[in-house]
mmCIF file of C-alpha atoms in Angstrom:
data_model
loop_
_atom_site.group_PDB
_atom_site.id
_atom_site.type_symbol
_atom_site.label_atom_id
_atom_site.label_comp_id
_atom_site.label_asym_id
_atom_site.label_seq_id
_atom_site.Cartn_x
_atom_site.Cartn_y
_atom_site.Cartn_z
ATOM 1 C CA SER A 1 -11.631 80.447 190.766
ATOM 2 C CA GLY A 2 -9.088 83.013 190.323
ATOM 3 C CA GLY A 3 -6.430 80.978 188.635
ATOM 4 C CA LEU A 4 -5.689 79.139 191.873
ATOM 5 C CA GLU A 5 -4.157 75.628 191.227
ATOM 6 C CA GLY A 6 -3.943 72.783 193.776
ATOM 7 C CA HIS A 7 -1.032 70.657 194.219
ATOM 8 C CA VAL A 8 -1.136 66.874 194.890
ATOM 9 C CA ARG A 9 1.846 64.552 195.649
ATOM 10 C CA ILE A 10 1.636 60.740 195.585
ATOM 11 C CA HIS A 11 4.158 58.538 197.581
ATOM 12 C CA LYS A 12 4.100 54.792 196.926
ATOM 13 C CA THR A 13 5.935 52.377 199.181
ATOM 14 C CA ASP A 14 5.947 48.705 199.801
ATOM 15 C CA ASP A 15 3.602 47.623 202.726
ATOM 16 C CA GLN A 16 6.130 45.217 204.308
ATOM 17 C CA THR A 17 8.942 47.819 204.123
ATOM 18 C CA PRO A 18 7.585 51.282 204.344
ATOM 19 C CA SER A 19 10.999 52.851 203.663
ATOM 20 C CA SER A 20 11.247 51.315 200.447
ATOM 21 C CA PRO A 21 9.790 53.284 197.466
ATOM 22 C CA VAL A 22 7.817 51.630 194.503
ATOM 23 C CA SER A 23 8.485 53.123 191.276
ATOM 24 C CA GLY A 24 6.568 52.505 188.093
ATOM 25 C CA ALA A 25 3.068 52.897 189.876
ATOM 26 C CA SER A 26 0.922 54.906 187.432
ATOM 27 C CA PHE A 27 -2.261 56.888 188.638
ATOM 28 C CA THR A 28 -4.726 58.357 186.402
ATOM 29 C CA VAL A 29 -6.364 61.728 187.563
ATOM 30 C CA TYR A 30 -9.826 62.315 186.342
ATOM 31 C CA ASN A 31 -12.045 65.509 186.362
ATOM 32 C CA ILE A 32 -15.294 64.057 187.827
ATOM 33 C CA GLY A 33 -16.950 67.546 187.530
ATOM 34 C CA THR A 34 -18.244 70.467 189.622
ATOM 35 C CA VAL A 35 -20.232 70.081 192.873
ATOM 36 C CA ALA A 36 -23.298 70.943 191.019
ATOM 37 C CA SER A 37 -22.792 68.421 188.456
ATOM 38 C CA VAL A 38 -22.711 65.812 190.914
ATOM 39 C CA ALA A 39 -25.436 67.212 193.027
ATOM 40 C CA GLY A 40 -28.382 64.561 193.658
ATOM 41 C CA LEU A 41 -26.270 61.609 192.408
ATOM 42 C CA SER A 42 -26.585 58.574 194.818
ATOM 43 C CA SER A 43 -22.845 57.986 194.406
ATOM 44 C CA LEU A 44 -19.903 59.637 192.787
ATOM 45 C CA PRO A 45 -18.976 58.762 189.267
ATOM 46 C CA VAL A 46 -16.528 56.057 189.039
ATOM 47 C CA THR A 47 -14.662 57.711 186.015
ATOM 48 C CA GLY A 48 -14.500 60.986 184.320
ATOM 49 C CA THR A 49 -12.249 62.932 181.848
ATOM 50 C CA PRO A 50 -8.688 61.941 182.063
ATOM 51 C CA VAL A 51 -6.464 65.010 183.295
ATOM 52 C CA ALA A 52 -3.056 63.311 183.714
ATOM 53 C CA VAL A 53 -1.116 60.202 184.458
ATOM 54 C CA LEU A 54 1.262 60.394 187.351
ATOM 55 C CA THR A 55 3.842 57.661 187.437
ATOM 56 C CA THR A 56 5.958 57.211 190.632
ATOM 57 C CA GLY A 57 9.711 57.477 189.984
ATOM 58 C CA GLU A 58 12.604 55.772 191.621
ATOM 59 C CA ASP A 59 11.955 57.493 194.884
ATOM 60 C CA GLY A 60 8.419 56.485 194.985
ATOM 61 C CA TYR A 61 6.898 60.078 194.112
ATOM 62 C CA SER A 62 5.060 61.617 191.514
ATOM 63 C CA GLU A 63 3.328 65.187 191.514
ATOM 64 C CA PHE A 64 0.799 67.290 189.850
ATOM 65 C CA GLN A 65 0.267 71.046 190.259
ATOM 66 C CA SER A 66 -2.584 72.110 187.949
ATOM 67 C CA PHE A 67 -5.694 71.084 189.767
ATOM 68 C CA GLU A 68 -8.569 73.775 189.344
ATOM 69 C CA TYR A 69 -10.223 74.962 192.540
ATOM 70 C CA GLY A 70 -14.015 74.241 192.651
ATOM 71 C CA LEU A 71 -13.611 70.885 190.521
ATOM 72 C CA ILE A 72 -13.892 67.331 192.002
ATOM 73 C CA TYR A 73 -11.130 65.119 190.921
ATOM 74 C CA GLY A 74 -10.818 61.220 191.054
ATOM 75 C CA LEU A 75 -7.404 59.434 191.539
ATOM 76 C CA ARG A 76 -7.011 55.759 190.554
ATOM 77 C CA GLU A 77 -4.088 53.476 190.516
ATOM 78 C CA THR A 78 -4.180 52.320 186.761
ATOM 79 C CA THR A 79 -0.713 50.637 186.350
ATOM 80 C CA VAL A 80 0.473 48.297 189.411
ATOM 81 C CA PRO A 81 4.133 47.724 189.140
ATOM 82 C CA GLY A 82 5.330 44.064 188.235
ATOM 83 C CA GLY A 83 5.427 41.842 191.204
ATOM 84 C CA TYR A 84 3.056 43.730 193.346
ATOM 85 C CA ALA A 85 -0.719 43.201 193.915
ATOM 86 C CA ASP A 86 -3.411 45.881 193.181
ATOM 87 C CA PRO A 87 -4.033 47.142 196.668
ATOM 88 C CA THR A 88 -7.194 49.003 196.034
ATOM 89 C CA GLY A 89 -9.014 46.765 193.436
ATOM 90 C CA GLY A 90 -9.164 50.038 191.093
ATOM 91 C CA ALA A 91 -10.994 52.023 193.808
ATOM 92 C CA MET A 92 -11.312 55.882 193.327
ATOM 93 C CA VAL A 93 -9.904 58.443 195.577
ATOM 94 C CA TYR A 94 -11.955 61.757 195.329
ATOM 95 C CA PHE A 95 -10.563 65.086 196.196
ATOM 96 C CA GLY A 96 -11.024 68.730 195.376
ATOM 97 C CA PHE A 97 -10.029 72.414 196.251
ATOM 98 C CA ARG A 98 -12.658 75.041 197.430
ATOM 99 C CA THR A 99 -13.109 78.259 195.829
ATOM 100 C CA TRP A 100 -13.738 81.426 197.572
ATOM 101 C CA GLU A 101 -17.223 81.509 196.057
ATOM 102 C CA MET A 102 -17.844 78.327 197.695
ATOM 103 C CA ASP A 103 -16.875 79.512 200.973
ATOM 104 C CA ARG A 104 -18.929 82.668 200.625
ATOM 105 C CA ASP A 105 -22.122 80.634 199.552
ATOM 106 C CA GLY A 106 -21.609 77.822 202.202
ATOM 107 C CA ILE A 107 -20.886 75.219 199.499
ATOM 108 C CA SER A 108 -19.235 72.205 200.545
ATOM 109 C CA PHE A 109 -18.107 68.969 198.630
ATOM 110 C CA PRO A 110 -20.271 65.904 198.722
ATOM 111 C CA ALA A 111 -19.486 62.985 201.156
ATOM 112 C CA GLY A 112 -16.660 60.996 200.087
ATOM 113 C CA VAL A 113 -14.750 63.926 198.454
ATOM 114 C CA GLN A 114 -11.719 64.883 200.544
ATOM 115 C CA ASP A 115 -11.291 68.694 200.833
ATOM 116 C CA LEU A 116 -7.609 69.591 200.238
ATOM 117 C CA THR A 117 -7.885 73.345 200.178
ATOM 118 C CA ASP A 118 -5.947 74.053 203.350
ATOM 119 C CA SER A 119 -2.953 71.826 202.192
ATOM 120 C CA PRO A 120 -0.491 73.745 200.282
ATOM 121 C CA VAL A 121 0.790 70.432 199.085
ATOM 122 C CA TYR A 122 -1.351 67.372 199.833
ATOM 123 C CA GLN A 123 0.457 63.982 199.918
ATOM 124 C CA PHE A 124 -1.597 60.602 199.285
ATOM 125 C CA GLU A 125 0.245 57.512 200.550
ATOM 126 C CA PHE A 126 -0.188 54.408 198.923
ATOM 127 C CA THR A 127 1.305 50.903 199.518
ATOM 128 C CA ASN A 128 1.682 47.944 197.395
ATOM 129 C CA THR A 129 1.978 44.315 198.591
ATOM 130 C CA LEU A 130 4.757 42.579 197.228
ATOM 131 C CA LEU A 131 3.832 39.053 195.706
ATOM 132 C CA HIS A 132 5.595 36.208 196.933
ATOM 133 C CA TYR A 133 6.371 33.355 194.945
ATOM 134 C CA GLY A 134 7.827 30.050 195.965
ATOM 135 C CA ASP A 135 10.499 27.866 194.653
ATOM 136 C CA LEU A 136 10.099 24.311 193.294
ATOM 137 C CA THR A 137 12.651 21.729 192.265
ATOM 138 C CA VAL A 138 11.614 18.363 190.859
ATOM 139 C CA SER A 139 14.270 15.718 190.427
ATOM 140 C CA LYS A 140 13.959 12.464 188.536
ATOM 141 C CA ILE A 141 16.247 9.826 190.112
ATOM 142 C CA VAL A 142 16.288 6.296 188.108
ATOM 143 C CA ASP A 143 17.949 3.447 189.971
ATOM 144 C CA GLY A 144 17.414 -0.226 190.568
ATOM 145 C CA THR A 145 17.264 -3.390 188.454
ATOM 146 C CA GLY A 146 15.782 -2.744 185.108
ATOM 147 C CA ALA A 147 15.444 0.873 185.479
ATOM 148 C CA ASP A 148 14.828 2.596 182.398
ATOM 149 C CA PRO A 149 16.119 6.372 182.483
ATOM 150 C CA ALA A 150 14.468 6.910 178.970
ATOM 151 C CA LYS A 151 10.987 5.918 180.102
ATOM 152 C CA ALA A 152 8.579 8.949 179.956
ATOM 153 C CA PHE A 153 6.692 9.819 183.147
ATOM 154 C CA SER A 154 4.845 12.863 184.669
ATOM 155 C CA PHE A 155 4.617 14.609 187.816
ATOM 156 C CA THR A 156 1.497 16.010 189.652
ATOM 157 C CA VAL A 157 1.954 19.226 191.691
ATOM 158 C CA THR A 158 -0.651 19.993 193.961
ATOM 159 C CA LEU A 159 -0.756 23.312 195.767
ATOM 160 C CA ASP A 160 -2.558 24.743 198.616
ATOM 161 C CA ASP A 161 -3.231 27.879 196.541
ATOM 162 C CA THR A 162 -5.980 26.880 194.433
ATOM 163 C CA SER A 163 -5.791 30.320 192.435
ATOM 164 C CA VAL A 164 -2.591 29.220 191.020
ATOM 165 C CA SER A 165 -3.121 26.714 187.966
ATOM 166 C CA GLY A 166 -1.311 25.790 184.663
ATOM 167 C CA THR A 167 1.232 23.420 183.340
ATOM 168 C CA TYR A 168 4.964 23.409 183.700
ATOM 169 C CA GLY A 169 6.389 26.658 182.378
ATOM 170 C CA ASP A 170 3.053 28.821 182.384
ATOM 171 C CA MET A 171 2.000 28.604 186.141
ATOM 172 C CA ASN A 172 0.751 32.055 187.224
#
């Protein structure tokens, strides 16, 4: 490969406010292998050898500059910042950088692999959706003749979103 190294930058933002960077998102980079090693497979591998973990800073950016030309890499968000939904469900993004030997021999990356060779610094853009939580206030008012403020009773809260469940103090 002649010692060439590819350079990738990740930029993570809030999908509702694209100018707002999202920090603390971690992406694991995997070495999937060479073009020859995936030839004949019906689909690209969903994992490989971990190479690096990139975590976005306060500015929403992280970058890595040591990608070998001729290899296929996978990039997956592995830590979603608190308060945000996982935008990809753990999907892998595949990419690689061609070698001059690949160009000479007419070898290209398989379908589904982004060829980043012609980008000095390739920037992946990712967004997260902020989870929205509602507020709930419950008050007990005891009045009237014979009212007993010490009498125990319970509340039933019915939510439209059936994926949320639990008891007071541990609802997710």
